Short mmCIF file of C-alpha atoms in Angstrom, two decimals:
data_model
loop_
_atom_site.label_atom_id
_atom_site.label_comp_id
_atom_site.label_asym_id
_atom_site.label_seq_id
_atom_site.Cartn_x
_atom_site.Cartn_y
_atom_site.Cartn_z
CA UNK A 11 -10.17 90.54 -10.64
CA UNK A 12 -12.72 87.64 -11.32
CA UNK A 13 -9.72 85.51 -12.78
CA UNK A 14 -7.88 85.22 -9.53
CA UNK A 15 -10.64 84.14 -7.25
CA UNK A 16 -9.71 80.43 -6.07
CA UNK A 17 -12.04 78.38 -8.18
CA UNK A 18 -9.73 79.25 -11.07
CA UNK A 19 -6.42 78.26 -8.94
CA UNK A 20 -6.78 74.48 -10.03
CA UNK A 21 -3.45 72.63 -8.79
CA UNK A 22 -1.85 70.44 -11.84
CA UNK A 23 -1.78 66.87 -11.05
CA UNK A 24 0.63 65.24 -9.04
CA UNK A 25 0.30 61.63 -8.53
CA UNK A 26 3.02 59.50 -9.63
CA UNK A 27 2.43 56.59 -12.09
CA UNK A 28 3.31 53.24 -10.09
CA UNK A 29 3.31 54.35 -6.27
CA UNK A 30 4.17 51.84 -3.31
CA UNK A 31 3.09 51.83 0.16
CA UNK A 32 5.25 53.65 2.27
CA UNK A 33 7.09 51.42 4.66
CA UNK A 34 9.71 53.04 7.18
CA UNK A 35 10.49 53.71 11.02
CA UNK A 36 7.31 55.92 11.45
CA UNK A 37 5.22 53.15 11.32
CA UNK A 38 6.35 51.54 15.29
CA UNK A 39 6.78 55.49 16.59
CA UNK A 40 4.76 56.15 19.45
CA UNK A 41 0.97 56.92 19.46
CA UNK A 42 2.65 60.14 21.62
CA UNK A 43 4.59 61.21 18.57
CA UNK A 44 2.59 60.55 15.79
CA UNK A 45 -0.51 62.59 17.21
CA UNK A 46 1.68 65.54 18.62
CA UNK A 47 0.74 67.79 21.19
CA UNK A 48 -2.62 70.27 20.89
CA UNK A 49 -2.13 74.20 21.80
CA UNK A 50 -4.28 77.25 20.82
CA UNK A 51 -6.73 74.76 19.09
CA UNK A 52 -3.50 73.56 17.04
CA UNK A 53 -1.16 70.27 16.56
CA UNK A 54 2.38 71.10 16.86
CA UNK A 55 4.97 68.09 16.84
CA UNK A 56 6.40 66.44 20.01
CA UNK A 57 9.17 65.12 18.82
CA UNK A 58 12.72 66.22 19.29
CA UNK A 59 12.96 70.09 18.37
CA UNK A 60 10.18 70.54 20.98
CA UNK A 61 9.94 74.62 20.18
CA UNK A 62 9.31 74.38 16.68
CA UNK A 63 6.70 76.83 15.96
CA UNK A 64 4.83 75.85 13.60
CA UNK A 65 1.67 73.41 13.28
CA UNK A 66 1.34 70.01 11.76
CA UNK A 67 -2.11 69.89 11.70
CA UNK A 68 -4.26 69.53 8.06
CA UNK A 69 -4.74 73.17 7.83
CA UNK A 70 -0.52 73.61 7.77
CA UNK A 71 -0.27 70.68 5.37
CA UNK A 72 -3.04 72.04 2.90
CA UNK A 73 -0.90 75.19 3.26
CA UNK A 74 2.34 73.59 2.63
CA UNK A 75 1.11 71.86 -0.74
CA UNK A 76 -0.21 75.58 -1.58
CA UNK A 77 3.31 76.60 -1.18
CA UNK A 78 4.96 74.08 -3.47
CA UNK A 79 2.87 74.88 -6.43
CA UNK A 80 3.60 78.99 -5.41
CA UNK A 81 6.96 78.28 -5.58
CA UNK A 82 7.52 76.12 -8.67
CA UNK A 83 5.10 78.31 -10.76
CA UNK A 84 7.52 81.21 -9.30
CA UNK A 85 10.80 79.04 -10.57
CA UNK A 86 9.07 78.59 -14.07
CA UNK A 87 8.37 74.66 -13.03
CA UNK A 88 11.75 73.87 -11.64
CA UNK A 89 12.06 72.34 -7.93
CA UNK A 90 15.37 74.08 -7.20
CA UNK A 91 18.52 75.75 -9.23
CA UNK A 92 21.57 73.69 -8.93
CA UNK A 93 23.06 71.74 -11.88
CA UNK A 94 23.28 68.59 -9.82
CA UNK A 95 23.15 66.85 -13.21
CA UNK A 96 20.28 64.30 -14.36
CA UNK A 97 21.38 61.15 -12.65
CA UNK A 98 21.35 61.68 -8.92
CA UNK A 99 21.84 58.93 -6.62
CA UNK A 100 20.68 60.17 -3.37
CA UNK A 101 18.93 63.04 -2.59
CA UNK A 102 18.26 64.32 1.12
CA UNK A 103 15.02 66.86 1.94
CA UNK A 104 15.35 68.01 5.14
CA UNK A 105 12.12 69.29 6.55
CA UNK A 106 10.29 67.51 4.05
CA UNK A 107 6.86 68.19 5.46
CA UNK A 108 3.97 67.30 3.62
CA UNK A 109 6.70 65.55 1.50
CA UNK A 110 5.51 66.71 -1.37
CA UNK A 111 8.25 68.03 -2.70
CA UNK A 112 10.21 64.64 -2.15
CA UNK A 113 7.90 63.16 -3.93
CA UNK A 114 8.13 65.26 -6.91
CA UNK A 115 11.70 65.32 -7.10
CA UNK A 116 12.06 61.82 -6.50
CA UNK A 117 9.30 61.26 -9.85
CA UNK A 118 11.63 63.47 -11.96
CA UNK A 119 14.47 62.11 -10.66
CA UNK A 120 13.76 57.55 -10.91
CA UNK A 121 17.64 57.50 -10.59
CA UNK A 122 17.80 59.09 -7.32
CA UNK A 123 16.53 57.44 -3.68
CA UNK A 124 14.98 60.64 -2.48
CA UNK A 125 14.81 60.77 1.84
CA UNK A 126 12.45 63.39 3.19
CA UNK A 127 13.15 63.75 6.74
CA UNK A 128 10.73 65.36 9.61
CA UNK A 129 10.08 65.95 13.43
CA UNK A 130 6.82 64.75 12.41
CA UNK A 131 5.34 61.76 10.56
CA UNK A 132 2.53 63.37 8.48
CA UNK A 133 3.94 62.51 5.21
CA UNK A 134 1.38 60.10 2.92
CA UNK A 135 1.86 56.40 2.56
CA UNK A 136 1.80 55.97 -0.82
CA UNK A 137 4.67 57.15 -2.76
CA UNK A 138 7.14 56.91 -5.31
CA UNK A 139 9.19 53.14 -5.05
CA UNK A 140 12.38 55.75 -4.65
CA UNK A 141 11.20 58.03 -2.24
CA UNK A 142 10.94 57.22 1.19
CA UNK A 143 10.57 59.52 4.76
CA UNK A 144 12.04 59.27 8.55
CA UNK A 145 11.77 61.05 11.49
CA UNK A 146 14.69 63.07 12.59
CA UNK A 147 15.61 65.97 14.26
CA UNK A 148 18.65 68.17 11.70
CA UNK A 149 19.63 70.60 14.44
CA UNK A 150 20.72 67.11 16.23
CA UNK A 151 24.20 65.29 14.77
CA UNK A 152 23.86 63.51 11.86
CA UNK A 153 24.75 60.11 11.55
CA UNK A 154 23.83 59.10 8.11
CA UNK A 155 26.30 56.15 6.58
CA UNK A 156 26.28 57.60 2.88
CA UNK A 157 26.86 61.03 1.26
CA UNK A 158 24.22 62.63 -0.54
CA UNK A 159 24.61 64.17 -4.18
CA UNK A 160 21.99 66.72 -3.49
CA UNK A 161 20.49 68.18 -0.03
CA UNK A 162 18.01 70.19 0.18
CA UNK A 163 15.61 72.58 2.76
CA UNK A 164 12.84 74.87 1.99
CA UNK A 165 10.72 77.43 3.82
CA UNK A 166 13.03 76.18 7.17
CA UNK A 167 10.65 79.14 8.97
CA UNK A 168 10.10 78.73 12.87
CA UNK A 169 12.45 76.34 12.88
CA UNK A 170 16.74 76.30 13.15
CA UNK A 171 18.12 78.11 15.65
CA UNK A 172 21.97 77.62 14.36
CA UNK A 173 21.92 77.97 10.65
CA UNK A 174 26.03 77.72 10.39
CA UNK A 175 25.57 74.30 12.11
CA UNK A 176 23.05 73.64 9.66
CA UNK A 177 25.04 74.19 6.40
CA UNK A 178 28.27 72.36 8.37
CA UNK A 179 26.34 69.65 8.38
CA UNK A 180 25.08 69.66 5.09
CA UNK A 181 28.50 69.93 3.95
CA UNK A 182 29.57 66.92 5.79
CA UNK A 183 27.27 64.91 4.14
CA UNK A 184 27.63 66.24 0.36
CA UNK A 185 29.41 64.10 -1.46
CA UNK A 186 32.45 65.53 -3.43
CA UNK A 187 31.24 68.17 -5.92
CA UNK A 188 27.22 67.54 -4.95
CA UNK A 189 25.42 70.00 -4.21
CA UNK A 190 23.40 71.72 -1.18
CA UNK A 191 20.48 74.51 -1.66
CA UNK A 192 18.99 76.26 1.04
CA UNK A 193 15.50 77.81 -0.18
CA UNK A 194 13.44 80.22 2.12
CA UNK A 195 10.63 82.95 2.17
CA UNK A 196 12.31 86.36 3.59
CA UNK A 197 8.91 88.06 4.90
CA UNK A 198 10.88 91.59 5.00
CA UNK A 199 8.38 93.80 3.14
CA UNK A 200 9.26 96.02 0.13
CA UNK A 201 7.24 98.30 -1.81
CA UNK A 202 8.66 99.65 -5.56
CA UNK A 203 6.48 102.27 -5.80
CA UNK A 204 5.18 103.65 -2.49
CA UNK A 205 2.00 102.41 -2.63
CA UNK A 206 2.15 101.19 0.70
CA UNK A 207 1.96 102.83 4.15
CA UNK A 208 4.12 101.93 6.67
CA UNK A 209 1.15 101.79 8.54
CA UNK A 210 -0.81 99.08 6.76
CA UNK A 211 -1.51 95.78 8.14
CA UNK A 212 1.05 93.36 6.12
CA UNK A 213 3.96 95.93 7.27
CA UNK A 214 2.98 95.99 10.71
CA UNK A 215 2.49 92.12 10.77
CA UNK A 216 5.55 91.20 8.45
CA UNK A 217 7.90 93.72 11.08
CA UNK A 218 5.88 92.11 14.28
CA UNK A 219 6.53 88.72 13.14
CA UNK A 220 10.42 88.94 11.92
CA UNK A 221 11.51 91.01 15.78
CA UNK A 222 9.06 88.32 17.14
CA UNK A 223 11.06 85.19 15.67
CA UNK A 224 14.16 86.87 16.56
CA UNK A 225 13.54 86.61 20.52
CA UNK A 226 11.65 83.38 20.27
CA UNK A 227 15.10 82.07 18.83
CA UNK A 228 14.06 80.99 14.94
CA UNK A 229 15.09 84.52 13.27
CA UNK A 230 13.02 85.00 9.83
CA UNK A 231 15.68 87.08 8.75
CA UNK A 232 18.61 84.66 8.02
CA UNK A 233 18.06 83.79 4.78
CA UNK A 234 20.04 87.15 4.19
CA UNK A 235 22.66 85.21 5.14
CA UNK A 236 22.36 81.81 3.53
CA UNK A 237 25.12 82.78 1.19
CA UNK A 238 27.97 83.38 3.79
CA UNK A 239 26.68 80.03 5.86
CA UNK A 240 27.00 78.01 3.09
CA UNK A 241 30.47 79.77 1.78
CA UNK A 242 31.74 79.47 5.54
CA UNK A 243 30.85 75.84 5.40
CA UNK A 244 33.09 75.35 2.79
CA UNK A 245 31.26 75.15 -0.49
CA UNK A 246 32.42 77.11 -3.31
CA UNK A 247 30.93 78.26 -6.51
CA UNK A 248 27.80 79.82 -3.75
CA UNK A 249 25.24 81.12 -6.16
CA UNK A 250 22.21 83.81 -4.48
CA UNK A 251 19.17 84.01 -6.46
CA UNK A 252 16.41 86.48 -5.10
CA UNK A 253 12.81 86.32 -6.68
CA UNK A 254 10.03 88.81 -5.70
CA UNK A 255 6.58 87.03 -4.33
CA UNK A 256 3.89 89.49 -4.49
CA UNK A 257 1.51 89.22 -0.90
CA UNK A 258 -1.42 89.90 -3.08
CA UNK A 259 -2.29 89.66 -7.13
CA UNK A 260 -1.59 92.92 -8.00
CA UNK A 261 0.59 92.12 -10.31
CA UNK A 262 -0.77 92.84 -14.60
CA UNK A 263 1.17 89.52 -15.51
CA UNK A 264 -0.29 86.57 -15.56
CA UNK A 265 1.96 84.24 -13.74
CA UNK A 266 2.79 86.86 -11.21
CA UNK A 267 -0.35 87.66 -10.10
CA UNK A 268 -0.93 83.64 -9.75
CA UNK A 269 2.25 84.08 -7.44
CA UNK A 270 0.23 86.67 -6.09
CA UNK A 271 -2.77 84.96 -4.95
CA UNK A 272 -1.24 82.05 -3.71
CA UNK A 273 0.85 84.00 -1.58
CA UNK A 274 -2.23 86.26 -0.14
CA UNK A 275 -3.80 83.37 0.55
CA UNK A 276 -1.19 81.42 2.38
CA UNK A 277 -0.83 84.73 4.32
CA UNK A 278 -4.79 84.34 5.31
CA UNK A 279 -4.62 80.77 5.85
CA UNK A 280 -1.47 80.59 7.62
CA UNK A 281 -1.00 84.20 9.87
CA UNK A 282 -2.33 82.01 12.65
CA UNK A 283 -0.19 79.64 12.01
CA UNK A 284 2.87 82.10 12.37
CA UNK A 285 1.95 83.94 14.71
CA UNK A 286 -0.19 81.97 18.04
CA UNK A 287 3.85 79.88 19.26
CA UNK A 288 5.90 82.89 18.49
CA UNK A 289 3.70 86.09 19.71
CA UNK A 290 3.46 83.75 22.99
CA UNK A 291 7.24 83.04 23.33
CA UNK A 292 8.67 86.59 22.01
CA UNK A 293 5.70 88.62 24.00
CA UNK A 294 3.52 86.91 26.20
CA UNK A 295 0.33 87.39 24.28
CA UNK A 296 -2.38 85.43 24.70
CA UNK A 297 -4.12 83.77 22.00
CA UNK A 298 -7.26 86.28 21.92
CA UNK A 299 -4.53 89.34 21.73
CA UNK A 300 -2.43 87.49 18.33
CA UNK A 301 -5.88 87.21 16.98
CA UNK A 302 -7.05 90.58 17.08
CA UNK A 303 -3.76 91.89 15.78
CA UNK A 304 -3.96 89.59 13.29
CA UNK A 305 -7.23 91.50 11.62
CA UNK A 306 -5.71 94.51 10.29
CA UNK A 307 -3.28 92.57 8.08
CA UNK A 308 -6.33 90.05 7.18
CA UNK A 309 -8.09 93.51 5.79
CA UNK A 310 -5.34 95.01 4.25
CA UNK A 311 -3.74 92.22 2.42
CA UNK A 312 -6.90 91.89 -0.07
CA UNK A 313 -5.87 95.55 -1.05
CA UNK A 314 -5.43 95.34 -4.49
CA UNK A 315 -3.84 99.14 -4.02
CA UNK A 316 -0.96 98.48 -2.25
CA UNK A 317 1.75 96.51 -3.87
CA UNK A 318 4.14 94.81 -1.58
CA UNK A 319 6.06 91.95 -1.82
CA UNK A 320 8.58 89.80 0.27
CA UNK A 321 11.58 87.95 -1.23
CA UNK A 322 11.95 84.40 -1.89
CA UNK A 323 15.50 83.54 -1.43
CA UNK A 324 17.47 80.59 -2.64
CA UNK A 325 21.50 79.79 -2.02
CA UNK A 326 23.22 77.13 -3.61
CA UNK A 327 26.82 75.64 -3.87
CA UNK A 328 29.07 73.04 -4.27
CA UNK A 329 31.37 70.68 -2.40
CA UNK A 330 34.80 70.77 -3.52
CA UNK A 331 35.74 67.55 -5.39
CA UNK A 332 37.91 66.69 -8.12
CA UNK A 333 38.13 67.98 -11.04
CA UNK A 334 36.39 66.81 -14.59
CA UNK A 335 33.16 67.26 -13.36
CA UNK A 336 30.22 65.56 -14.85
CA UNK A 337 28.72 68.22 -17.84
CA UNK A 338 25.83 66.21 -17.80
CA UNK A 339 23.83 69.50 -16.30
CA UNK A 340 20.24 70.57 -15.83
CA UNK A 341 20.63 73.24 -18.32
CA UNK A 342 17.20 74.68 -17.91
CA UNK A 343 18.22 75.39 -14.59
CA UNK A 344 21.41 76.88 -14.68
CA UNK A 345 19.80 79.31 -17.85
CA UNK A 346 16.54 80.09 -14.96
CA UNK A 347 19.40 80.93 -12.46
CA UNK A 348 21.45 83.43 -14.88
CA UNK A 349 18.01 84.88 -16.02
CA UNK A 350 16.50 85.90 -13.16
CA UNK A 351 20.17 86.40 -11.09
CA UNK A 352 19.60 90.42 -9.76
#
């Protein structure tokens, strides 16, 4: 197991060649907003969506950038699945976080002015000439001026409480035949080949965790549903693609057990994280009580023996539009999406 230990997890480079300084609203926000509030030894974000659950401290953002190389190494290098075609104009990341993923796309993508939106401004200064970031609360109305060719979320955990308002939105503000993808973790645990106990530590926690979110009000379990949100928004051509995210590197390929250890530990890193706003909200627990539950899935999760995995879920579809659509597609994606389609 010597090849998955975390010297050997070097991240590829991603600086962009010719990088400006970031200039945008977040610079005159208040001292109030841009240091947050502290809790449990934690930074959460004080602005707007006051019950997000989830830090915005270093520790969430190292995590964060963890999570963007886990999940383009799982999409075989691609940053989502919809043939939006290789000229964007405007591209909108909601959630955008450590930005990082803004920043990628909007290096791939010079055409394209990429917007990375947050409740927090934690995103670096210098980036891409094209890419810029705001704060903004999404589960608030929208009042941007333009339509976007491409909108975009990922790993929207602890966070949106209406997720049909959420794709209506996004609808709203997809321009004729663009496109909007929804991309989330499902932390429902599955097991192949009953290796795993329902007793063990990551079943317990993953179960815990998903009834938790569900009575704190940010249920972990609606990416089962992105599909039907974004076909009752009115999209067509919806397109599910599940792929399977081992919690530990027990897989024998290569790339999967990668997957693998990125994923165990994000899980060690981040069950804090998870677990300190929502066990409070869902169950009254007190920070000393999440931690000590918390241990058992911290042991078991570096169990090489049991083999579970959670699902990573991404939806996609289009706004109707006329017809004679551009052809001009990302054809490595579309092939990735029929490849790997269950």
């Amino acid at each position: 197991m010597d090849e998955i230990e975390p010297d050997h997890f070097a991240f590829e480079d991603e600086g962009a060649d010719g990088v400006s300084l970031f200039g945008s609203s977040t610079a005159s926000v208040s001292s109030s907003i841009v240091q947050g509030v502290d809790e449990y030894g934690r930074r959460y974000a004080s602005y707007g969506n006051v019950g997000y659950g989830m830090p915005i401290d270093e520790d969430e953002l190292d995590r964060i950038d963890l999570k963007h190389r886990l999940y383009t190494l799982l999409l075989e290098e691609k940053f989502f699945l919809a043939p939006i075609g290789r000229n964007p104009q405007r591209i909108l990341d909601l959630g955008t976080g450590s930005g990082i993923w803004a920043i990628d796309v909007a290096d791939a993508f010079p055409s394209a002015e990429v917007l990375g939106i947050d409740l927090a401004p934690i995103q670096p200064e210098w980036v891409p000439t094209n890419c810029r970031f705001e704060i903004d609360d999404v589960e608030e109305q929208w009042t941007y001026r333009n339509q976007f060719d491409f909108i975009h979320s990922r790993d929207f955990l602890f966070s949106i409480r209406d997720w049909q308002k959420l794709a209506n939105q996004c609808f709203e503000n997809t321009k004729p035949n663009g496109y909007t993808e929804l991309q989330c973790l499902l932390p429902e645990p599955h097991c192949d080949d009953d290796s795993t106990p329902s007793d063990t530590g990551v079943i317990e926690f993953s179960e815990k965790i998903c009834d938790a979110s569900a009575l704190a009000g940010w249920c972990l379990r609606e990416p089962n549903r992105f599909k039907t949100y974004l076909q009752e928004a009115g999209f067509e051509d919806v397109t599910e693609v599940r792929f399977k995210v081992p919690t530990s590197p027990w897989p024998k390929e290569k790339r999967m057990k990668l997957v693998g250890a990125f994923e165990m530990q994000s899980l060690l890193q981040g069950a804090s994280a998870f677990s300190l706003r929502t066990f409070s909200r869902a169950y009254g627990w007190t920070q000393e009580q999440t931690e000590l539950f918390l241990m058992k899935m911290r042991t078991d999760v570096r169990n090489l023996k049991y083999h579970t995995y959670y699902e990573f879920v991404v939806a996609y579809g289009r706004k109707p539009g006329p017809s004679g659509r551009s052809n001009d597609l990302h054809d490595s994606a579309v092939d990735l999406a029929a490849a790997t389609s269950p």
